[in-house]
Amino acid sequence: MTPSLRRVPQDSQYGARPKFWFAVYQLLWHFLLPLAFLRLAWRTRHSSEYLNHFAERLGFAYGKSVTQGSVWIHAVSVGETRAAQPLVDAYLARGEKILLTHMTLNGRRTGAALFAKVIATGQLRQVYLPYDLCWSVANFIRAFKPKFGLFMETEAWPTVVFYCAEIGLPLFLVNARLSERSARRVNRFGNAGRSLFQAFSGIFAQTQFDADRYRSLGVKKVEIMGNLKFDVPLDPDLVQQGKSWKQELHSNQRLMVCAASTRDGEEEIILRAWKDLLLSNAVDVAPLLCLVPRHPERFSEVANQIQAAGLVFRCRSEWLEMPKVDIDVDVVLGDSMGEMPMYYSAADLVVMGGSLLPFGGQNLIEACAAGCPVLLGEHTYNFQQAALDAIGMGAAKRLGGELIMSEPIALMDALKELLLNAAELAKMSSAASAYAIEHQGATKKILAALEHQNFTLN
């Protein structure tokens, strides 16, 4: 039976739906809906899959095989899907059915790869979360009738959140993070913005920083659980491939630096620094750069940048297995999906993308779990506590951000210093592994907290 609308108890933290702003929000969504369709159609120039399952985005076409009463986990894209893996695995091991939703094609692809076996058995179902329209969300909830929902990290869609609160469907924000910038943005909307986060049944924050920011929005049910990304296992096959590649490189006295999950504008900085490093002849045998852009649609663009920089490169996609890279190859373009554990395991040092320019930084935890030291830029607000802890334990070092913005000399100097100091690299590598192990345990804390909740619906 569909959970019925119920009166929320007086002691609930429930934030009431702001009627005026919610009406405006719904009008905007209906007005912009054709543009959302056109955006997907435009993206088919990269892949025809963008228009697959379009009816799901409107809350329809789920078929007759809908399993109701599942644990609903929403992971918007690739990073959130990987972070959700420990939770998904834990509930699967308990025999629960899982409803896994995404917003992006790459997130869905990642989920399909991670959970292929259980998808085949029917224990896990993947669909797109519908657009945040009142009728599409209602159709979705009525179709699946989940036990409760777990939204990953920053996902707070007003229609979904308020609707679940009103019908008594428990919805939690897990592995939750909130930057200072985002908190200020929410506060600009006054009570209308704050009520959105107050409407969650609970928020499980990554760090004290995040918890304090949610509490500043008037959220009462906030608990600190740690970061699920520390619990994500690295694919052992990919790790072994990376180690084999690293051994091959070292046998030729070659070190490798991985520039991981780079964003638009960062590749230019990295390539200039790399070219200057090679021209300096500081290292007896020229090191190898493995450049891995975050977004696959930019692979061709980055390949053109490498070529324009006058560097010799090969693409990962050219090989079925990792090759013996010729000494005249300066750069390997990591134009593959889902192979970061291999790149990290092969690398002697990682330059973390998203941190050289103000994108907030990408996930340094996976690199540390592979025992790889990390160089960070100034901008790590998406991983504020993780970055501070890694630096504090000696697993990472931070570059001078202002110098990076104008000239790549700070990056080149840092690379040169570490590549010439084998003892320091080894020390940082040990610290990285210790750091990753020390911060595990968020999955158990979240499961324990959820077990104390009452999920009885009217």
XYZ file of C-alpha atoms in Angstrom:
458
model
C 0.000 0.000 0.000
C 1.298 3.451 -0.872
C 2.413 5.404 2.193
C -0.350 7.867 2.946
C 0.022 11.530 3.752
C 0.334 11.924 7.480
C 0.667 14.676 9.979
C 4.282 15.169 11.012
C 4.849 14.897 14.809
C 5.548 18.089 16.695
C 9.029 16.928 17.754
C 10.081 16.215 14.185
C 12.756 18.343 12.554
C 10.540 18.453 9.457
C 10.903 21.680 7.510
C 7.578 22.719 6.019
C 7.379 23.059 2.263
C 7.657 26.789 1.393
C 4.474 27.124 -0.678
C 5.299 30.230 -2.690
C 8.881 29.306 -3.594
C 7.919 25.709 -4.235
C 5.243 26.843 -6.700
C 7.807 29.030 -8.471
C 10.222 26.102 -8.524
C 7.612 23.823 -10.104
C 6.725 26.417 -12.731
C 10.398 26.770 -13.671
C 10.802 23.016 -13.948
C 7.787 22.694 -16.263
C 8.996 25.634 -18.338
C 12.531 24.224 -18.642
C 11.519 20.607 -19.253
C 11.808 20.893 -23.073
C 15.321 22.299 -22.609
C 16.246 19.291 -20.464
C 15.170 17.037 -23.319
C 17.112 19.117 -25.850
C 20.208 18.952 -23.636
C 20.045 15.159 -23.607
C 19.515 15.133 -27.374
C 22.538 17.407 -27.812
C 24.675 15.049 -25.750
C 23.879 12.162 -28.088
C 26.704 13.489 -30.235
C 28.901 11.730 -27.659
C 26.664 8.692 -27.093
C 23.200 7.640 -28.233
C 22.676 6.209 -24.728
C 21.775 9.648 -23.373
C 18.227 9.213 -24.668
C 17.855 5.649 -23.399
C 15.275 5.224 -20.628
C 14.043 8.780 -21.119
C 10.572 7.860 -19.814
C 12.156 7.010 -16.454
C 13.188 10.651 -16.128
C 9.467 11.467 -16.196
C 8.511 8.783 -13.682
C 7.135 6.244 -16.185
C 7.920 3.014 -18.056
C 9.291 0.883 -15.231
C 7.730 -2.315 -16.598
C 5.846 -5.075 -14.834
C 8.842 -6.403 -12.925
C 8.944 -3.583 -10.367
C 10.106 -4.805 -6.957
C 8.557 -2.864 -4.115
C 9.910 -2.477 -0.592
C 13.561 -2.061 -1.619
C 16.254 -0.025 0.072
C 16.515 3.033 -2.144
C 20.000 4.470 -2.667
C 20.469 7.519 -4.869
C 23.931 8.170 -6.315
C 23.875 10.977 -8.834
C 27.025 10.169 -10.820
C 30.295 8.210 -10.888
C 31.893 9.358 -7.627
C 28.726 8.971 -5.582
C 28.043 5.531 -7.096
C 31.490 4.307 -6.121
C 31.102 5.799 -2.650
C 27.765 4.000 -2.247
C 29.308 0.593 -3.002
C 30.025 -0.368 0.649
C 26.425 0.427 1.632
C 25.005 -1.428 -1.352
C 27.188 -4.464 -0.658
C 26.221 -4.464 3.020
C 22.495 -4.453 2.296
C 22.859 -7.038 -0.463
C 24.665 -9.308 2.003
C 21.640 -8.983 4.297
C 19.369 -10.146 1.505
C 17.764 -6.761 0.895
C 16.545 -5.666 -2.507
C 18.223 -2.487 -3.741
C 16.776 0.303 -5.867
C 19.759 2.276 -7.195
C 18.986 5.591 -8.887
C 21.206 7.991 -10.813
C 20.948 11.278 -12.674
C 23.818 10.841 -15.152
C 24.634 8.292 -17.823
C 28.142 7.781 -16.449
C 26.721 7.121 -12.998
C 24.421 4.481 -14.439
C 27.259 2.912 -16.407
C 29.386 2.776 -13.260
C 26.605 1.123 -11.276
C 26.017 -1.380 -14.064
C 29.711 -2.343 -14.032
C 30.001 -2.556 -10.227
C 26.831 -4.557 -9.651
C 26.445 -6.538 -12.882
C 26.012 -9.891 -11.109
C 23.250 -8.794 -8.740
C 21.503 -6.835 -11.479
C 21.298 -10.094 -13.421
C 19.678 -11.844 -10.442
C 17.139 -9.074 -9.946
C 18.321 -8.221 -6.420
C 19.345 -4.749 -7.596
C 17.404 -2.519 -9.981
C 18.840 0.578 -11.663
C 16.696 3.468 -12.890
C 17.074 7.196 -13.358
C 15.750 9.421 -10.622
C 12.930 11.350 -12.285
C 13.144 15.055 -12.925
C 12.039 16.980 -9.839
C 8.440 17.517 -10.961
C 5.602 16.899 -8.526
C 3.846 14.320 -10.726
C 6.996 12.474 -11.875
C 8.244 12.085 -8.298
C 4.830 10.867 -7.117
C 4.701 8.313 -9.960
C 8.154 7.058 -9.045
C 7.386 6.650 -5.328
C 4.042 4.968 -6.036
C 5.691 2.533 -8.434
C 8.521 1.380 -6.165
C 7.259 2.058 -2.617
C 10.782 1.863 -1.112
C 11.363 1.071 2.564
C 13.505 4.163 3.006
C 15.854 6.320 0.970
C 19.554 7.113 1.274
C 20.739 10.069 -0.808
C 24.475 10.375 -1.305
C 26.554 13.418 -0.381
C 24.922 16.626 -1.688
C 21.719 15.515 -3.393
C 18.745 17.451 -2.046
C 15.997 17.723 -4.658
C 13.167 19.796 -3.133
C 10.232 17.881 -4.609
C 11.637 14.501 -3.601
C 12.656 15.623 -0.112
C 9.400 17.389 0.779
C 7.216 14.679 -0.767
C 8.957 11.938 1.211
C 8.609 13.973 4.424
C 4.901 14.520 3.810
C 4.070 10.851 3.184
C 6.278 9.627 6.019
C 8.884 7.919 3.831
C 12.208 8.145 5.721
C 14.866 9.873 3.634
C 18.432 10.348 4.859
C 21.323 12.328 3.436
C 24.352 10.060 3.894
C 28.054 10.709 3.428
C 26.806 14.273 3.512
C 29.100 17.195 2.869
C 28.442 20.917 2.700
C 31.042 23.524 1.792
C 31.030 27.041 3.199
C 30.100 28.348 -0.240
C 27.103 25.995 -0.465
C 25.971 26.856 3.059
C 26.028 30.563 2.193
C 24.049 29.855 -0.953
C 21.375 27.969 1.008
C 21.126 30.782 3.551
C 20.444 33.302 0.783
C 17.057 31.601 0.362
C 16.268 32.104 4.045
C 13.773 29.716 5.624
C 12.890 28.313 2.209
C 16.437 27.029 1.745
C 16.957 25.849 5.307
C 13.649 23.967 5.397
C 14.880 21.700 2.604
C 17.607 20.170 4.758
C 15.398 20.212 7.839
C 12.964 17.960 5.959
C 15.410 15.034 5.818
C 14.795 12.312 8.413
C 18.451 12.625 9.324
C 21.790 13.775 7.965
C 24.905 11.630 8.356
C 27.792 14.026 7.837
C 31.336 13.168 6.815
C 33.122 15.556 9.175
C 32.672 17.994 12.031
C 32.976 20.835 9.497
C 30.025 19.463 7.519
C 27.948 18.746 10.623
C 28.421 22.286 11.938
C 27.297 23.770 8.629
C 24.141 21.644 8.539
C 23.382 22.604 12.134
C 23.795 26.257 11.185
C 20.857 25.668 8.824
C 18.673 24.586 11.738
C 19.007 20.832 11.130
C 18.674 18.975 14.438
C 19.272 15.343 13.487
C 22.899 15.462 12.369
C 25.453 12.777 13.168
C 29.108 12.488 12.144
C 29.827 9.147 10.482
C 33.058 9.624 8.544
C 33.557 9.236 4.809
C 32.278 6.146 2.984
C 34.972 6.588 0.348
C 37.501 5.149 2.814
C 35.497 1.893 2.821
C 35.382 1.492 -0.966
C 37.478 -1.545 -1.956
C 39.916 -1.234 -4.835
C 39.434 -3.744 -7.636
C 42.210 -6.308 -6.996
C 42.607 -7.130 -10.693
C 43.122 -3.472 -11.572
C 45.533 -3.040 -8.665
C 47.583 -5.991 -9.869
C 47.632 -4.631 -13.426
C 48.872 -1.317 -12.083
C 51.582 -2.946 -9.994
C 52.776 -4.936 -13.003
C 52.944 -1.779 -15.079
C 54.838 0.012 -12.300
C 57.324 -2.845 -12.051
C 57.917 -2.644 -15.806
C 58.498 1.110 -15.611
C 60.851 0.802 -12.649
C 62.843 -1.885 -14.430
C 63.634 0.828 -16.956
C 64.373 3.381 -14.189
C 61.205 5.285 -15.102
C 58.845 6.940 -12.641
C 55.240 7.797 -13.408
C 53.111 10.734 -12.293
C 49.332 10.422 -12.613
C 47.365 13.647 -13.107
C 43.988 12.287 -12.005
C 40.435 13.461 -12.724
C 41.594 16.737 -14.248
C 39.111 19.448 -15.138
C 38.893 21.981 -17.943
C 41.840 24.397 -17.766
C 43.980 22.227 -15.515
C 45.485 20.164 -18.315
C 47.140 23.275 -19.740
C 48.817 23.970 -16.382
C 49.945 20.366 -15.992
C 51.248 20.016 -19.558
C 53.252 23.244 -19.327
C 54.792 22.100 -16.048
C 55.538 18.667 -17.497
C 57.188 20.060 -20.598
C 59.340 22.383 -18.474
C 60.279 19.436 -16.257
C 61.370 17.345 -19.243
C 63.335 20.249 -20.724
C 65.153 20.788 -17.424
C 66.763 17.314 -17.681
C 66.645 17.170 -13.894
C 65.807 13.439 -13.879
C 68.253 11.062 -15.532
C 65.523 8.996 -17.207
C 62.500 11.023 -18.337
C 59.453 10.256 -16.178
C 56.083 9.383 -17.684
C 52.918 11.435 -17.230
C 49.571 9.631 -17.153
C 46.879 12.247 -17.747
C 43.318 11.142 -16.892
C 40.554 13.723 -17.558
C 37.504 13.467 -15.311
C 34.916 13.654 -18.094
C 35.135 11.180 -20.997
C 33.603 13.659 -23.454
C 36.822 15.692 -23.093
C 39.215 12.899 -24.101
C 39.565 14.162 -27.679
C 40.005 17.758 -26.532
C 42.778 16.795 -24.115
C 44.477 14.668 -26.776
C 44.616 17.777 -28.968
C 46.128 19.776 -26.094
C 48.879 17.183 -25.580
C 49.656 17.232 -29.284
C 49.691 21.040 -29.347
C 52.159 21.025 -26.444
C 54.584 19.090 -28.660
C 54.629 16.041 -26.383
C 54.672 12.464 -27.667
C 51.685 10.531 -26.332
C 49.769 7.292 -26.574
C 46.173 6.587 -25.595
C 45.240 3.891 -23.098
C 42.456 2.810 -25.483
C 45.051 1.725 -28.031
C 45.993 -1.328 -25.934
C 44.038 -4.286 -24.669
C 46.527 -4.559 -21.801
C 48.989 -2.093 -20.336
C 52.013 -1.848 -22.604
C 55.728 -1.459 -22.375
C 55.780 2.301 -22.885
C 58.600 3.415 -25.180
C 61.072 5.863 -23.705
C 60.125 8.463 -26.296
C 56.512 8.563 -25.051
C 56.060 11.560 -22.744
C 52.386 11.150 -21.873
C 49.795 8.381 -21.668
C 46.241 9.668 -22.046
C 44.005 7.680 -19.715
C 40.977 7.609 -21.993
C 39.217 4.759 -20.186
C 36.499 4.458 -17.579
C 36.706 2.666 -14.243
C 40.462 2.089 -14.252
C 41.626 4.619 -11.676
C 42.846 1.901 -9.243
C 45.176 0.696 -11.995
C 46.523 4.181 -12.715
C 47.043 4.894 -9.007
C 48.772 1.545 -8.414
C 51.128 2.206 -11.320
C 51.975 5.767 -10.295
C 54.705 6.992 -7.968
C 52.916 10.306 -7.385
C 49.464 11.773 -8.061
C 48.548 15.342 -8.954
C 44.912 15.575 -7.897
C 42.609 17.177 -10.422
C 39.957 19.692 -9.490
C 42.302 21.296 -6.957
C 44.543 23.414 -9.198
C 41.596 25.579 -10.246
C 38.506 26.338 -8.113
C 36.569 23.112 -8.688
C 36.808 21.911 -5.084
C 39.106 18.946 -5.685
C 38.498 15.327 -6.588
C 38.745 12.177 -4.492
C 42.258 11.835 -3.035
C 41.196 8.912 -0.831
C 41.325 6.318 -3.614
C 44.883 7.336 -4.498
C 45.965 7.015 -0.865
C 44.281 3.607 -0.600
C 46.562 2.514 -3.444
C 49.537 3.791 -1.458
C 50.200 6.684 -3.793
C 51.366 10.093 -2.468
C 49.303 13.105 -3.518
C 50.043 16.673 -4.597
C 47.105 19.017 -3.994
C 46.350 22.468 -5.267
C 44.724 25.202 -3.231
C 41.107 24.251 -3.938
C 40.032 21.218 -1.904
C 36.782 22.395 -0.303
C 34.894 19.286 -1.493
C 37.344 17.181 0.536
C 38.301 19.711 3.203
C 38.811 17.385 6.159
C 40.212 14.546 4.050
C 42.811 16.878 2.549
C 43.810 18.330 5.939
C 44.134 14.857 7.462
C 46.175 13.554 4.527
C 48.543 16.514 4.731
C 48.775 16.131 8.502
C 49.758 12.464 8.206
C 52.331 13.169 5.502
C 50.373 11.414 2.744
C 49.872 14.609 0.732
C 51.451 17.986 0.119
C 49.810 21.222 -0.960
C 51.063 23.513 -3.695
C 51.006 27.316 -3.683
C 47.697 28.074 -5.382
C 48.413 31.624 -6.550
C 51.604 30.554 -8.305
C 49.760 27.723 -10.016
C 47.164 30.146 -11.392
C 49.748 32.299 -13.132
C 52.678 30.005 -13.909
C 53.203 26.230 -13.613
C 56.591 26.729 -11.956
C 55.321 25.727 -8.484
C 53.997 22.452 -9.857
C 57.187 21.769 -11.797
C 59.354 22.465 -8.741
C 57.230 20.192 -6.542
C 57.370 17.387 -9.097
C 61.107 17.744 -9.493
C 61.712 17.774 -5.750
C 59.739 14.595 -5.100
C 60.824 12.647 -8.172
C 64.438 13.193 -7.148
C 63.801 12.099 -3.552
C 63.058 8.368 -3.461
C 63.134 8.282 0.349
C 60.498 11.021 0.632
C 58.257 9.300 -1.909
C 58.520 6.037 0.010
C 57.720 7.789 3.289
C 54.669 9.489 1.769
C 53.523 6.213 0.230
C 53.549 4.475 3.622
C 51.725 7.425 5.161
C 49.092 7.289 2.408
C 48.324 3.629 3.089
C 48.160 4.229 6.856
C 45.889 7.240 6.353
C 43.437 5.275 4.199
C 43.212 2.412 6.708
C 42.904 4.638 9.784
C 39.777 6.415 8.514
C 37.718 3.361 7.560
C 34.482 2.434 9.331
C 31.767 4.828 8.093
C 29.677 1.981 6.650
C 29.299 0.219 10.002
C 28.387 3.474 11.736
C 25.713 4.323 9.170
C 24.199 0.834 9.255
C 24.096 0.906 13.047
C 22.403 4.327 13.064
C 19.802 3.218 10.519
C 18.996 0.082 12.539
C 17.797 2.337 15.359
C 15.295 4.106 13.091
C 11.610 3.205 12.910
C 10.633 2.669 9.270
C 6.988 1.766 9.855
C 4.856 3.606 7.331
C 1.179 4.469 7.596
